[in-house]
Every structure is written in C-alpha cells, then in structure tokens.
Coordinates of C-alpha atoms and ligand atoms in Angstrom, one line a residue:
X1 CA 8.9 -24.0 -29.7
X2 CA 6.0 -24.2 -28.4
X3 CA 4.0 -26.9 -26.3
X4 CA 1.2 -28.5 -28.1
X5 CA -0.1 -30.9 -26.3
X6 CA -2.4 -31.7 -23.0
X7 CA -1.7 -30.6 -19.4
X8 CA -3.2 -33.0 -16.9
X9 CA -4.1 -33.7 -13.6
X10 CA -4.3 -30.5 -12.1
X11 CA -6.5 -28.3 -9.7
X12 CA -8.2 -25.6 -12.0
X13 CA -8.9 -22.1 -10.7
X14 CA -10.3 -19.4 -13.2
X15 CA -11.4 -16.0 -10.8
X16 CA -13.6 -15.2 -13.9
X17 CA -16.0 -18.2 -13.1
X18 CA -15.2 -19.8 -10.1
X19 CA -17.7 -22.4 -10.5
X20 CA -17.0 -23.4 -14.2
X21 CA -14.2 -25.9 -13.4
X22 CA -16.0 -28.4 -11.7
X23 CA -15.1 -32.0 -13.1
X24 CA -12.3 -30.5 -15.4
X25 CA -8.6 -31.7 -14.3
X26 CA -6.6 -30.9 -18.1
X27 CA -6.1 -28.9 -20.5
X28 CA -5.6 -29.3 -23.6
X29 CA -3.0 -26.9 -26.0
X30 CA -2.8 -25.8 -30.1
X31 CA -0.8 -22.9 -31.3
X32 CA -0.2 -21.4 -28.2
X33 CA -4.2 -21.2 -27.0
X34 CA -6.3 -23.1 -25.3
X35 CA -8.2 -26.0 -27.6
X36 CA -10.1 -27.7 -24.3
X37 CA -10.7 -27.7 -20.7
X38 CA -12.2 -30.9 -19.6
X39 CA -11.2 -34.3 -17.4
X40 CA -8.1 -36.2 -17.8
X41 CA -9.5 -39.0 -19.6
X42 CA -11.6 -37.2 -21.7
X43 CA -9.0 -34.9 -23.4
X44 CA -6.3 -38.2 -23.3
X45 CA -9.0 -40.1 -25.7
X46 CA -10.4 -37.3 -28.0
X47 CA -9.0 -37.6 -31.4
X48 CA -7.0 -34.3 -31.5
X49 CA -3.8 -36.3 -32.8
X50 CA -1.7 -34.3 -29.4
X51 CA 0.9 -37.1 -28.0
X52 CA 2.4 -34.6 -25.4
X53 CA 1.6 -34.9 -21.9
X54 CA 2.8 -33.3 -19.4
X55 CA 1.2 -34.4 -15.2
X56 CA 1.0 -31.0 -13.2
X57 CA 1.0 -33.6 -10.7
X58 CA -1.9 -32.0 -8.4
X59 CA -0.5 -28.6 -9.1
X60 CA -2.8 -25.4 -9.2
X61 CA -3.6 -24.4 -12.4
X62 CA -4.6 -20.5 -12.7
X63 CA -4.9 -18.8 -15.7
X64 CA -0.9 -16.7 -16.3
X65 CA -0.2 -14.6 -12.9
X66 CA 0.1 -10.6 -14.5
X67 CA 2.1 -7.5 -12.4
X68 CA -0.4 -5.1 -13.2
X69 CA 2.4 -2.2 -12.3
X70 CA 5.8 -2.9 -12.6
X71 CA 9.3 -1.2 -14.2
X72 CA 10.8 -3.9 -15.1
X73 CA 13.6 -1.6 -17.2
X74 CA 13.9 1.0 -14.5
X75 CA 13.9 -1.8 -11.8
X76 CA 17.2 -3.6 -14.0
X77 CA 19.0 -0.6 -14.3
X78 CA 18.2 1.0 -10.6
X79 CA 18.7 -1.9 -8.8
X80 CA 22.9 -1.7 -8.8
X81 CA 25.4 -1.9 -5.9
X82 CA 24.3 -2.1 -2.1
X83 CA 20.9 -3.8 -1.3
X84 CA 19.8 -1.7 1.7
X85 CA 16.4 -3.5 2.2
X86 CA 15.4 -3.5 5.8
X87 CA 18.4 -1.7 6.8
X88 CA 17.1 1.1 10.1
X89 CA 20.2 2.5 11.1
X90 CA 23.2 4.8 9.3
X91 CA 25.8 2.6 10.9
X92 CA 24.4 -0.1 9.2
X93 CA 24.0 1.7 6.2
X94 CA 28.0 3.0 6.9
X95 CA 29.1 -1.0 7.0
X96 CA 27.4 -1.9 4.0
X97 CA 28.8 1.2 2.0
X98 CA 32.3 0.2 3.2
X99 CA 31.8 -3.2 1.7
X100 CA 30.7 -2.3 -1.8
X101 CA 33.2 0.5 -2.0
X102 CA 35.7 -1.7 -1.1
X103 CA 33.9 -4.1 -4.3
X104 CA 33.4 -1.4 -6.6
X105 CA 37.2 -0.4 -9.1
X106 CA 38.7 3.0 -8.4
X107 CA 37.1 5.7 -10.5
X108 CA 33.3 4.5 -10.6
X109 CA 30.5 5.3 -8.4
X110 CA 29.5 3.4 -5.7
X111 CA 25.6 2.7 -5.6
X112 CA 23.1 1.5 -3.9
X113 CA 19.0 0.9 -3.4
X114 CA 16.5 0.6 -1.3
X115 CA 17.6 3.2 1.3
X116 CA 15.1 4.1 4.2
X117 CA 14.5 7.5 4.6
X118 CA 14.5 6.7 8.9
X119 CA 18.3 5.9 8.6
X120 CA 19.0 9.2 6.9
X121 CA 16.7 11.5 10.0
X122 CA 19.3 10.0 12.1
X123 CA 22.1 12.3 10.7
X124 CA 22.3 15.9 9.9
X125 CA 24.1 15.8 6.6
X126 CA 23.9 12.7 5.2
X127 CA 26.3 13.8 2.6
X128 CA 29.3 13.6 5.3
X129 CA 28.1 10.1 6.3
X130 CA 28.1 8.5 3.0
X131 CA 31.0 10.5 2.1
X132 CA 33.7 9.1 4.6
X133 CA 31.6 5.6 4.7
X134 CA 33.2 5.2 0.6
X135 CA 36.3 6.8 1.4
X136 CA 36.2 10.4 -0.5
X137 CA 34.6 9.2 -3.7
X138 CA 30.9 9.7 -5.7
X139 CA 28.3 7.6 -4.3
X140 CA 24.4 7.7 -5.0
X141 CA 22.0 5.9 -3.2
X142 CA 18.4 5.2 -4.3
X143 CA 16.1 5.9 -2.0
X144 CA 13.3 2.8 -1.7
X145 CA 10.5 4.3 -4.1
X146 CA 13.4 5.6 -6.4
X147 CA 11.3 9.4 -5.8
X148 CA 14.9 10.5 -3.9
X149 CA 18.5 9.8 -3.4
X150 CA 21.7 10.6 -0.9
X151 CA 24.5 11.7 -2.0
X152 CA 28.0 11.7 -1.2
X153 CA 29.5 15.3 -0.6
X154 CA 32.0 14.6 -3.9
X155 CA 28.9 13.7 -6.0
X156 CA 26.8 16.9 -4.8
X157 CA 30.5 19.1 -6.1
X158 CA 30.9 16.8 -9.4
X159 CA 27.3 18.2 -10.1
X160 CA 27.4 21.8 -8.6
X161 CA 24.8 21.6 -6.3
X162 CA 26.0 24.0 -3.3
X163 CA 22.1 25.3 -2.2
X164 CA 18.5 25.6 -2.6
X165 CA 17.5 25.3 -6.4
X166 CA 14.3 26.1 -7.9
X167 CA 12.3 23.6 -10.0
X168 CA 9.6 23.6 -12.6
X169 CA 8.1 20.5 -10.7
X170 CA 8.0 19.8 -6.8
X171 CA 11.4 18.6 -6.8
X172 CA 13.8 19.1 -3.8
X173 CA 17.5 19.3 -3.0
X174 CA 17.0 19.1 1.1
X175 CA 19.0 22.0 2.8
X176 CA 19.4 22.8 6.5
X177 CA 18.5 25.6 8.0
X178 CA 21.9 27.6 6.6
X179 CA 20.8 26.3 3.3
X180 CA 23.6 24.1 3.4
X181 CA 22.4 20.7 0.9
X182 CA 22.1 18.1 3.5
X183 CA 22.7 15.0 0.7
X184 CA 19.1 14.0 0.0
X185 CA 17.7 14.9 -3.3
X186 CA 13.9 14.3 -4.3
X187 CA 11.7 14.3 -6.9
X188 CA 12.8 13.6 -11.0
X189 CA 14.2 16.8 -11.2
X190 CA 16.6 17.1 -8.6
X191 CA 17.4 13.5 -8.6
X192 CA 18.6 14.0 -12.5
X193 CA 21.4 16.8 -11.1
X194 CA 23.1 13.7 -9.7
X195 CA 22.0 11.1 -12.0
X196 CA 23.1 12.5 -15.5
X197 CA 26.8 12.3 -14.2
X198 CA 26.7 7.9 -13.6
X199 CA 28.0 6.4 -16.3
X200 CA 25.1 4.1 -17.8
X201 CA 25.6 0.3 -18.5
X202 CA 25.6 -0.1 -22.4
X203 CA 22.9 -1.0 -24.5
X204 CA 23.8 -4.6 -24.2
X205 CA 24.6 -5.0 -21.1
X206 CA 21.2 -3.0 -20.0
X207 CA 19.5 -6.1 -22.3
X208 CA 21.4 -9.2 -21.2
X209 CA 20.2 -7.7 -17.3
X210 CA 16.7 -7.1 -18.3
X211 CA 16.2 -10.4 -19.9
X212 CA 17.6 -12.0 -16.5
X213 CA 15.1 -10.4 -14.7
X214 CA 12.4 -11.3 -17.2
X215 CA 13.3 -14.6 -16.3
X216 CA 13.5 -14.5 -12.4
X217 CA 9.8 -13.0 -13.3
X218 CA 8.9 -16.0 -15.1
X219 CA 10.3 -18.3 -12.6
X220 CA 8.0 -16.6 -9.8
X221 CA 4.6 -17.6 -12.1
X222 CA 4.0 -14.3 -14.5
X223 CA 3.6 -14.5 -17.6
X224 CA 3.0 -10.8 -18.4
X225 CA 3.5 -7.0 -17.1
X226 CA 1.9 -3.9 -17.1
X227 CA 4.9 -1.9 -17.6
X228 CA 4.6 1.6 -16.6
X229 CA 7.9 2.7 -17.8
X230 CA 8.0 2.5 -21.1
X231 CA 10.3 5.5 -22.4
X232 CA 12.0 4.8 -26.1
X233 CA 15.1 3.4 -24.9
X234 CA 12.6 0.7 -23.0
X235 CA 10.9 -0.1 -26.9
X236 CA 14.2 -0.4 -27.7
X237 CA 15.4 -3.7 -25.5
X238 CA 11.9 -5.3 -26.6
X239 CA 12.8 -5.2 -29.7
X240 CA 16.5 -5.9 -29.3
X241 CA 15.3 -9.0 -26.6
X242 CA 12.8 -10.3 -29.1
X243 CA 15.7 -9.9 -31.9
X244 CA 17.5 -13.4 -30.2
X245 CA 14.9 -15.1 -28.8
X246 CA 11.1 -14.5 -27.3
X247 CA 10.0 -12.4 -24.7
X248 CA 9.3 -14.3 -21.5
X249 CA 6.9 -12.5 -20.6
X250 CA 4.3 -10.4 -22.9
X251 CA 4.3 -6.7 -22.0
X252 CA 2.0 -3.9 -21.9
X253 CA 3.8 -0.6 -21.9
X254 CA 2.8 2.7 -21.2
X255 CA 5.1 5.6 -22.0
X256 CA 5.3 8.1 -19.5
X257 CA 4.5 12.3 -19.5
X258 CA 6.5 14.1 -16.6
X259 CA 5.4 17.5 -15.2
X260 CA 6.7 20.5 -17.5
X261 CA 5.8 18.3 -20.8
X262 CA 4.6 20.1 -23.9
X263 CA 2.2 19.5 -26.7
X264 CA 5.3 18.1 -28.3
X265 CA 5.6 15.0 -25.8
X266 CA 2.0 14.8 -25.7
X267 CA 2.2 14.1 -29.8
X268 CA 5.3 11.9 -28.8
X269 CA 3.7 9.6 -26.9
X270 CA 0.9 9.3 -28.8
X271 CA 2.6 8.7 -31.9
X272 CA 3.6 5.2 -29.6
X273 CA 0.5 3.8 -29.2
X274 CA -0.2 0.8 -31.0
X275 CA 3.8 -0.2 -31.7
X276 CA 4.7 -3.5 -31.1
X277 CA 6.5 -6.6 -31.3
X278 CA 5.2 -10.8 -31.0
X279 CA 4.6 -10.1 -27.1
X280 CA 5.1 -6.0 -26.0
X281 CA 3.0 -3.3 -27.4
X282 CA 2.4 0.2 -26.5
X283 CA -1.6 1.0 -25.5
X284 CA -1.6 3.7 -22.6
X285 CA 0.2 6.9 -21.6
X286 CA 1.8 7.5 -18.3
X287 CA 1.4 10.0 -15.9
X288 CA 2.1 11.3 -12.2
X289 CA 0.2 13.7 -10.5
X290 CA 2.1 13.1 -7.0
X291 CA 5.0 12.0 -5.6
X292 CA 4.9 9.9 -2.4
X293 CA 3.8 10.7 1.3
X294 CA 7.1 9.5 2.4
X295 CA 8.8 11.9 0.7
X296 CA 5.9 15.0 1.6
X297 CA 5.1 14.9 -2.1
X298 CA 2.0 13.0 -1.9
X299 CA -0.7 15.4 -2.9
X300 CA -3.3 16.0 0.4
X301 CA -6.4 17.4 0.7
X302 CA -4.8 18.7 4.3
X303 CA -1.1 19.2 5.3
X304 CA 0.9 16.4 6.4
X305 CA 2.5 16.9 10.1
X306 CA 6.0 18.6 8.6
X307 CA 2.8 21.1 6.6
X308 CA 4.3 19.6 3.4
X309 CA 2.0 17.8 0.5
X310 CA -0.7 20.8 -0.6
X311 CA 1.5 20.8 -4.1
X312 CA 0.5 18.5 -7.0
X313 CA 3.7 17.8 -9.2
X314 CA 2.6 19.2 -12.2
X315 CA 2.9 23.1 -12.5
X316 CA 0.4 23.8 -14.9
X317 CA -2.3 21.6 -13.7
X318 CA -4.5 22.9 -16.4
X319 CA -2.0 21.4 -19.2
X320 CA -2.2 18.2 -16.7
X321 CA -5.9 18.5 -17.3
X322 CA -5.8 18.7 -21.3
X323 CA -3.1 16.5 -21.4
X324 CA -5.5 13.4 -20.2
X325 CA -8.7 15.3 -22.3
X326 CA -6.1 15.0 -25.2
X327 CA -5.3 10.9 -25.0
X328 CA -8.8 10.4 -23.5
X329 CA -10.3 12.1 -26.9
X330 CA -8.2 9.5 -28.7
X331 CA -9.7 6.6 -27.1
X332 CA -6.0 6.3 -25.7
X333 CA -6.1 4.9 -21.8
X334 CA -4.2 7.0 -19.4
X335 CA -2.6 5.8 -16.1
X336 CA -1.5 8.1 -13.3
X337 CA 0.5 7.8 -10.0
X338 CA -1.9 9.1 -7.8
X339 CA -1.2 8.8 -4.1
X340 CA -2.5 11.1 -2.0
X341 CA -6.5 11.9 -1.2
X342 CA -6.5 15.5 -3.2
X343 CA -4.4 13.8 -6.0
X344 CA -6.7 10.7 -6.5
X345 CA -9.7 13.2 -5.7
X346 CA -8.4 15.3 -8.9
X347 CA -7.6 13.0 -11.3
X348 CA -11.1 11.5 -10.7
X349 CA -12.7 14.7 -11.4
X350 CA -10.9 15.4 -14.6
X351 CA -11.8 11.8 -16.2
X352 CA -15.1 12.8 -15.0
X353 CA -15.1 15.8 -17.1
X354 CA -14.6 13.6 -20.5
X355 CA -17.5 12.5 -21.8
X356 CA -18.7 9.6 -20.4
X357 CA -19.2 6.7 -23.5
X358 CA -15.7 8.3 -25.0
X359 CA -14.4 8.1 -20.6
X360 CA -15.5 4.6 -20.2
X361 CA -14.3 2.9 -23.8
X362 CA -10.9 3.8 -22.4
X363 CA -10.8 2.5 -19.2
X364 CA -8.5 4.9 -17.4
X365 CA -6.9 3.4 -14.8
X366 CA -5.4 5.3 -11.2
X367 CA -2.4 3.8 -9.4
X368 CA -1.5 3.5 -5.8
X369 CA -4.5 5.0 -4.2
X370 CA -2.7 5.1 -0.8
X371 CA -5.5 7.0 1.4
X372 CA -8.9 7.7 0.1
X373 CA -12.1 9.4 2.1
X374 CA -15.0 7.7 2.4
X375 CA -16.9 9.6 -0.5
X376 CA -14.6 8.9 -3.4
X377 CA -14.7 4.8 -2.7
X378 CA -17.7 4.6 -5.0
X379 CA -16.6 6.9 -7.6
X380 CA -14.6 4.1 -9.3
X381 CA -17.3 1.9 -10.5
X382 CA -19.9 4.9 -10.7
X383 CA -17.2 6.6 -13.2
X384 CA -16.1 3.7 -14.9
X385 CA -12.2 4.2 -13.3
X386 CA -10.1 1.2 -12.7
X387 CA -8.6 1.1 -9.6
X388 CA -5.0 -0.3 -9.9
X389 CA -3.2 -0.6 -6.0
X390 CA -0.2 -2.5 -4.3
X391 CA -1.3 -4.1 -0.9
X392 CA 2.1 -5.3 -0.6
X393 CA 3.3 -1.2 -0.3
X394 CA 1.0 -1.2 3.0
X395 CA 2.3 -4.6 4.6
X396 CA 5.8 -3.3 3.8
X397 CA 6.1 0.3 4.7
X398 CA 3.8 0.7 7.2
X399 CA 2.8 -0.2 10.8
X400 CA 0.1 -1.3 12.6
X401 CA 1.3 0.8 15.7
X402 CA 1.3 4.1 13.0
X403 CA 5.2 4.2 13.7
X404 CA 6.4 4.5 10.6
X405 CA 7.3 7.2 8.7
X406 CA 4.0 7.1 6.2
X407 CA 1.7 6.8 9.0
X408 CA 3.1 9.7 11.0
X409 CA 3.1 12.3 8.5
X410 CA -0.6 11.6 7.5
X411 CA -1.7 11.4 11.3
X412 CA -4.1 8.3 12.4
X413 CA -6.9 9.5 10.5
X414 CA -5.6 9.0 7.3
X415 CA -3.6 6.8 8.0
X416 CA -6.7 4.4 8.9
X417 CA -7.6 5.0 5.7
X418 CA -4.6 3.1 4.3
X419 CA -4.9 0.7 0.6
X420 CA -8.9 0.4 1.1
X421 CA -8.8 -2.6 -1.4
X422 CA -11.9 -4.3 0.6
X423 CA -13.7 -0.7 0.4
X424 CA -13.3 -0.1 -3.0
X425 CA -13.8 -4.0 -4.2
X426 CA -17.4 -4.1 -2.2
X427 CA -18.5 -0.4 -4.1
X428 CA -18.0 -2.4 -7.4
X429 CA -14.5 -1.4 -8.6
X430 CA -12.6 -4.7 -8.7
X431 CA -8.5 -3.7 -8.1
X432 CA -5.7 -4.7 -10.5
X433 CA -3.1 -5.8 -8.3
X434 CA 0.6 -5.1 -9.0
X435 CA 4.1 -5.0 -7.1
X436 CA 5.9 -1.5 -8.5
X437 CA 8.9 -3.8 -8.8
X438 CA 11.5 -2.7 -8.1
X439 CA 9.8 -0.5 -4.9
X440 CA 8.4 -4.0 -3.7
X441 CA 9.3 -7.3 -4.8
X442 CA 7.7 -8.4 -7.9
X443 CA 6.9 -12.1 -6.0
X444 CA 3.2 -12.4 -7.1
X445 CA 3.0 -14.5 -4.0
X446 CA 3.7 -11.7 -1.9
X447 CA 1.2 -9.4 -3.3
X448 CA -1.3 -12.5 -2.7
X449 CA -0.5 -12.9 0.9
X450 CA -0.3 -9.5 1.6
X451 CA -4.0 -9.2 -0.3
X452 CA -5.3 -12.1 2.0
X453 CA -4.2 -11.1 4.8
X454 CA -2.7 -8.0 5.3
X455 CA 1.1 -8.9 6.8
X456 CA 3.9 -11.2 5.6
X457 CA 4.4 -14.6 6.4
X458 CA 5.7 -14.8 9.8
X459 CA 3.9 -11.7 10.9
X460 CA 1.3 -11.5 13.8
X461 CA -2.0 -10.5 12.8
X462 CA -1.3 -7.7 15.4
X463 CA 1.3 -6.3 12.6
X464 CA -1.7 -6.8 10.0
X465 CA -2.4 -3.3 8.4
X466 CA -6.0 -2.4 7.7
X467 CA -6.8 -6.1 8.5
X468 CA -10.2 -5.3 7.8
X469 CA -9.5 -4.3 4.2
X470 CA -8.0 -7.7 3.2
X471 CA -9.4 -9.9 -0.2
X472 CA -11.0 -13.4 -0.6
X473 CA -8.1 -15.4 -2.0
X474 CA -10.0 -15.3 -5.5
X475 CA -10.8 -11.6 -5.3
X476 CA -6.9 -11.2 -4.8
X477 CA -6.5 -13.8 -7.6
X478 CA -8.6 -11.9 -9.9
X479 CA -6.7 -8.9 -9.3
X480 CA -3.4 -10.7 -11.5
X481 CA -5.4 -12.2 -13.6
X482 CA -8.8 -11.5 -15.3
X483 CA -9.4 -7.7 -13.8
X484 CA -5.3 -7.4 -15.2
X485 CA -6.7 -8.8 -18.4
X486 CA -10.1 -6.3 -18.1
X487 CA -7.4 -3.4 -17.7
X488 CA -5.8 -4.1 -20.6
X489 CA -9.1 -4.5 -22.8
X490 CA -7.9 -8.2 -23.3
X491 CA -10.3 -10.2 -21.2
X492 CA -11.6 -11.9 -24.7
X493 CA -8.5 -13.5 -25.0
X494 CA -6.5 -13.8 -21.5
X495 CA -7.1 -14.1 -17.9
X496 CA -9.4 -17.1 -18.2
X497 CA -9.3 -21.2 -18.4
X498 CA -11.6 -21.4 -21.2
X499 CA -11.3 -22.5 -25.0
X500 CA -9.6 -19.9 -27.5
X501 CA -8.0 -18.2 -24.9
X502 CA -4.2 -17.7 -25.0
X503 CA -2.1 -20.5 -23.1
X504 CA -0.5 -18.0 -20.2
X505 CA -0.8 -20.3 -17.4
X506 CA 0.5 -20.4 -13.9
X507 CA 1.1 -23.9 -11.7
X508 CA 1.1 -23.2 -7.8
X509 CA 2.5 -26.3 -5.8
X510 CA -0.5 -25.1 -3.0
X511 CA -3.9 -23.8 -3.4
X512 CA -4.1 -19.8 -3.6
X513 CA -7.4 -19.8 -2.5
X514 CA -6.4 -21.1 0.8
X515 CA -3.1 -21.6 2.0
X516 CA -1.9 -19.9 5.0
X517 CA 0.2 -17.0 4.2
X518 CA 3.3 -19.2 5.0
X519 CA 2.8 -22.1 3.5
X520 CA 1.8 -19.5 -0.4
X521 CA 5.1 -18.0 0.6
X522 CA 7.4 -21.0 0.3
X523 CA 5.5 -23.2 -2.6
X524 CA 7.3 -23.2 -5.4
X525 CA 5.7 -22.8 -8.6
X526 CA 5.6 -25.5 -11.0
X527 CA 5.0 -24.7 -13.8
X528 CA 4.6 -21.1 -16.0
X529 CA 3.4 -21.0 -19.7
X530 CA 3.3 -18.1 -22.1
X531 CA 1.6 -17.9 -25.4
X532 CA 2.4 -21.8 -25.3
X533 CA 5.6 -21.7 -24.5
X534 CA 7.0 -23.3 -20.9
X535 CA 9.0 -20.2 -19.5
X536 CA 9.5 -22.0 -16.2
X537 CA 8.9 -25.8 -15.2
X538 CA 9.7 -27.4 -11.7
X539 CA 7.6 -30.8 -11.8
Ligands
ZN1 ZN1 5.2 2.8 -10.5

C-alpha cells in the first residue's frame, strides 16, 4: 500500500534547482507522486482530505538516491563463499580458504570474491596455493571486478584446461613461461571454462537472494538502478519478484552484447527494449569495448608497463561499430564499458559518426572512463555523450603514492589522469554517478564521499586521489539523482521535489551538501520512498 499523505518537517534538497526550496519544509503525497511541496503549515491546513503525517523529524529530504551502474543479479549470484575484501597477502587468502572449506559440505565448490590480484603476484602458481589451502577439492575465486578468477588445480582438470587456449575475444588463461596454466583466468571467455562446471543456485533461491539485496539497497536510500546486466534470466526474477510482491526498487535494465555477437543477438536484444513490468523495463543495450587496466585489458592508446592493453575486446571492431549504428538508428540508447583512453577515444568517435539529431535523441551513455587525455574532456557535452563514472573505483583501488597495481601499469602520466569527474563536469558534461555493485559497494554514501572528497572516511587527504577532481556536494548529488533521471530520459517525471513527480524519495539523518566525509558515512538514512511506497523507515 501506498502512503498518501504529507511528509513534514524536513530539510529539502532538489540538485535540479537548488534555490527552489526555500521556505518549503513538506511534502505532500497522492498516488504515489508528488501533489505539493510547500511549508508545514501550509500543506497541514489545505483541504486535500490527507490525515497521514509522518515528521522526518529535521531529516534531509532529496529527491530517491539512483545507482546509475549496478548488477544487482550478477552481484547476488557472484557474491558466494569467502569475502576477500582488503585481503594483501596469499597467507591471508590461505586462512580464509581453510575456513570456508572447512564451511562448505563435501562435494561442492568452495568460492569466494573479491580477490586482489597483488595477493596472487606473490605466488607462482596460484593453482597449488588454493589447491592445498581447500584440501584437494574445486575452488573458484572471483577476482574483485569479476573480469578474472583463480582456480584450484582440481577445477583447472574438471574443466581441461592444461595450456594456452586461443579466444575469439581478449580472454586469458595465464601460463608461465613452460606454458604451464598458473590458476588465473581472465576475461568472459576463459572465465566461462571454469564457471559452466558450478552448480548454479535455483531459480528460487537466485530470487529470494536478489530480493534481499534489493532490500539492503533500499535500506542504504535508493530507490532505483541502472542495471547493466540485464540478460533473460535477469527479466525473469523481475517478473518472478514482482509476481509476490513489488519491486523495491524500480529498475532500468540494459541487456548486454559480448564480443563475437552476431546479427542474431543484435535482433535479440533489440527485440527487449520496451518490456516491462510495474517498476523494471528494458530501454538500452549493453556493451564492452575493454576489459580493465588491472587485468591489462583496458584498451590504451599506448602500452601499459607489462606492453599489454593495445587490444580492444571485440574482434571485429567493425561489427562493434554497426552494432551501436544499428541500436543508435533505432533511437535505442547504447551503454559501453569503456575504460581505457583509446577505448573511450573509439567509442566516442563511432557515436560521433551517427547522425547527430538521431545521436543526441538517444543519449548514449560511456561507463567508467578511468583515464582520459586532455582533448577528449569536452567531447561529451560537444557530442551530446553522457558521461557515466564511479569515483568510488578511484578511492578504492588506487593510491595516492601510484603504488597500486592500476597506477603502475599506466605509469604516472596517466595515472594523473585518473576519474576526471571535476574535468569533465566544468566542460559541460554533468556525470551519472554509480557503484558497479558488486565491484564496489553499492552505499550511495560512499560514492558521495568519495565524490566530495576523493578518499574514505578516515582517510588523510594525503591518500585523496585526484583531489583536485572532486564535486560540490550537489554536483555529486545530482549525479544520483536528476542527471540519473536525464540518462534515463525520465527527468519529466523523477529526480526532482516538484509537483507531479513520482514519490522516490530519500531521508539523510545529516546534510549531503556538507557533512564531513565521516559524519555522511555513519548517518543513517531515515527514511526511503518508492513510487509511494516506504521501502525503508528509521524515524
Ligand atoms: Zn559494470
């Protein structure tokens, strides 16, 4: 059921027009929109016939907080077994493995996530490690950005990998110099050797988990997704979530193309757009032109220092090319993973080789954008591209000193050059912001703080990345709210506090405009709303 009725006393914030809330402290709720934004005492006398009041209690009001890039059904079902978050070194790794082997009932696989690719350069064959760490048996274990895994030696024999393999795409089963497999797998296609032969949850178990993190989402102030993996199976579990009980959140899904796809996929996936349920539909299509500069997939202008990342992951890059001509044509909007300088450079210039009314109506969005040259920054706005990054991927797995892994293989140079959010904002081309959940937590505080400030809370500002590219608080606002709405051509009826617009609203304890980045960590949010409906409440 939904709340009809009049929200009051409460700070409001609308990044569409920051000025426009002055004297207004309530507002007032019909049928799962907006029906008036005005003072306390005002929208308590008008004659609307609402009795239901609920007191935010000073609370922040914002209009609902949106992930603009986030896999929420890949991010359920990947996320299994060890949490290896933050973990540096293999014996740490080792102990954790012995625990959730020792968890996990004879016969299944022992998993985990979230693996560092630093605790893996420590060994030679990572293989061996995992291998006597779970006691003889098949173990997989995702590697952070989910673009590789290690393997246990019994799971590289259960799937026949003994060497080098060739690919259609950029994919990689790691080898040593006797072209003995070393354990670490990258890239979709190589990862799938090892991944076709763990037995999936079932259908309802995969639901019952994706509605729980639906609601954790909720509980951290979204009220929607831009969901960038949106296969069948993911249309599915909408419809089968929305079967016993409403969405939490409302989602925007984009099917995805992988390298080597045919016309076939490419009629697939437009034969998508446009389904939908009471809060998902289907209006984009999906693609990756790169991997990651972690793993040396990230496409470069220039070698990294190992000489890897001159390969884009598509193989025909001309069918890459008509691919986005074909959903462009359509007025479809097309979304690709573009991470490294040549890769963002390319995509740019085959957008800019549509038409421009039939380019801009679309709104074709890039994602990650990790390192971008000077003379592309402007192209966004000039080209009508939106810009769609993750400042929270910089804070996290990166390093001021350039120690990390990233910053090494792309040399200082580039590596200054890292999430320009500030560069790209100023040249006109607001940023959707988004997490990549499950690559980085899907806390829309985090992304804020990071945004803001460029660390974590309880970071120096010497272990701030880029400080120099941070946002305004409402620029970083903006970026989950009305430029989210923008991307998904729905700022007429979401991202704002104004009248007629949909009731997806978010209640901070503290001001997002100005809290330190501790004190936006730790607030709890009070209060989260969607389409009317109170998906979380903590007054
Ligand atoms: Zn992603």
């Amino acid at each position: 059921m939904g709340f009809d009725g009049i929200l009051i006393n409460a700070t409001l914030i609308d990044p569409s027009r920051p000025e426009g809330c002055r004297g207004a402290d309530a507002i007032a709720i019909e049928g799962g929109r907006i029906a008036a934004v005005g003072s306390t005492a005002d929208l308590l006398n008008s004659p609307t016939g609402q009795t239901e009041v609920l007191d935010l209690g000073g609370a922040f009001l914002t209009p609902g907080l949106v992930d603009g890039h986030a896999h929420p059904v890949g991010g359920t079902d990947l996320q299994i077994g060890a949490d290896l978050s933050g973990v540096q070194s293999m014996e740490a790794v080792v102990a954790l493995l012995r625990a959730e082997a020792a968890r996990t009932p004879p016969g299944q696989w022992v998993m985990g996530f979230s693996l560092d690719p630093i605790t893996y350069a420590q060994v030679p064959h990572v293989a061996d490690v995992i291998e006597e760490a779970v006691g003889g048996r098949p173990a997989c274990l995702y590697i952070f950005d989910f673009h590789g895994v290690a393997v246990s030696r019994t799971a590289l024999t259960m799937a026949g990998v003994t060497g080098p393999r060739q690919f259609v795409g950029a994919s990689v089963v790691v080898c040593d110099d006797h072209g003995k497999p070393t354990g670490v797998l990258l890239e979709p296609e190589a990862i799938e050797l090892v991944r076709r032969l763990i037995p999936v949850r079932s259908f309802a178990q995969r639901a019952a988990a994706l509605r729980a993190s639906l609601n954790r989402m909720a509980k951290a102030g979204l009220t929607g997704i831009h969901v960038m993996d949106a296969n069948n199976e993911s249309l599915d579990l909408f419809r089968a979530l929305e079967a016993e009980a409403p969405l939490p959140l409302r989602l925007h899904a984009a099917p995805w193309l992988n390298p080597g796809d045919t016309q076939a996929d490419l009629d697939r996936v437009l034969a998508l757009q446009g389904q939908h349920g009471a809060h998902w539909r289907v209006c984009a299509a999906k693609f990756f032109i790169d991997g990651t500069i972690d793993g040396g997939t990230g496409w470069l202008h220039a070698p990294d220092k190992f000489g890897e990342g001159l390969a884009a992951l598509w193989p025909d890059l001309d069918f890459f090319q008509h691919a986005i001509r074909f959903f462009a044509e359509r007025r479809v909007q097309t979304i690709t993973h573009a991470i490294g300088d040549k890769a963002v450079r390319f995509v740019l210039d085959t957008l800019r080789d549509v038409a421009e009314d039939i380019r801009r109506a679309a709104r074709h969005r890039i994602e990650h954008i990790e390192s971008l040259p000077d003379e592309d920054i402007a192209r966004f706005a000039a080209e009508g591209v939106i810009p769609s990054m993750q400042p929270s991927h910089a804070v996290r797995y990166t390093r001021a000193d350039h120690a990390d892994n990233w910053s090494t293989r792309l040399g200082p140079e580039r590596a200054n050059r890292a999430w320009r959010c500030r560069d790209i904002t100023d040249a006109a081309a607001p940023v959707v912001m988004g997490s990549d959940w499950p690559i980085a937590p899907f806390d829309p505080r985090e992304i804020l703080v990071c945004a803001r400030f460029r660390r974590l809370a309880g970071q120096s500002t010497a272990e701030a990345i880029q400080p120099s590219q941070a946002l305004t608080g409402l620029e970083a606002l903006a970026g989950l709210t009305n430029v989210a709405a923008y991307a998904v051509h729905e700022e007429a009826v979401s991202g704002a506090l104004t009248p007629g617009m949909r009731a997806d609203l978010t209640a901070f304890s503290v001001n997002p405009l100005t809290a330190s980045a501790e004190d936006l960590t730790e607030a709890p949010f009070r209060l989260t709303m969607m389409d009317g409906r109170i998906t979380h409440q903590a007054l």
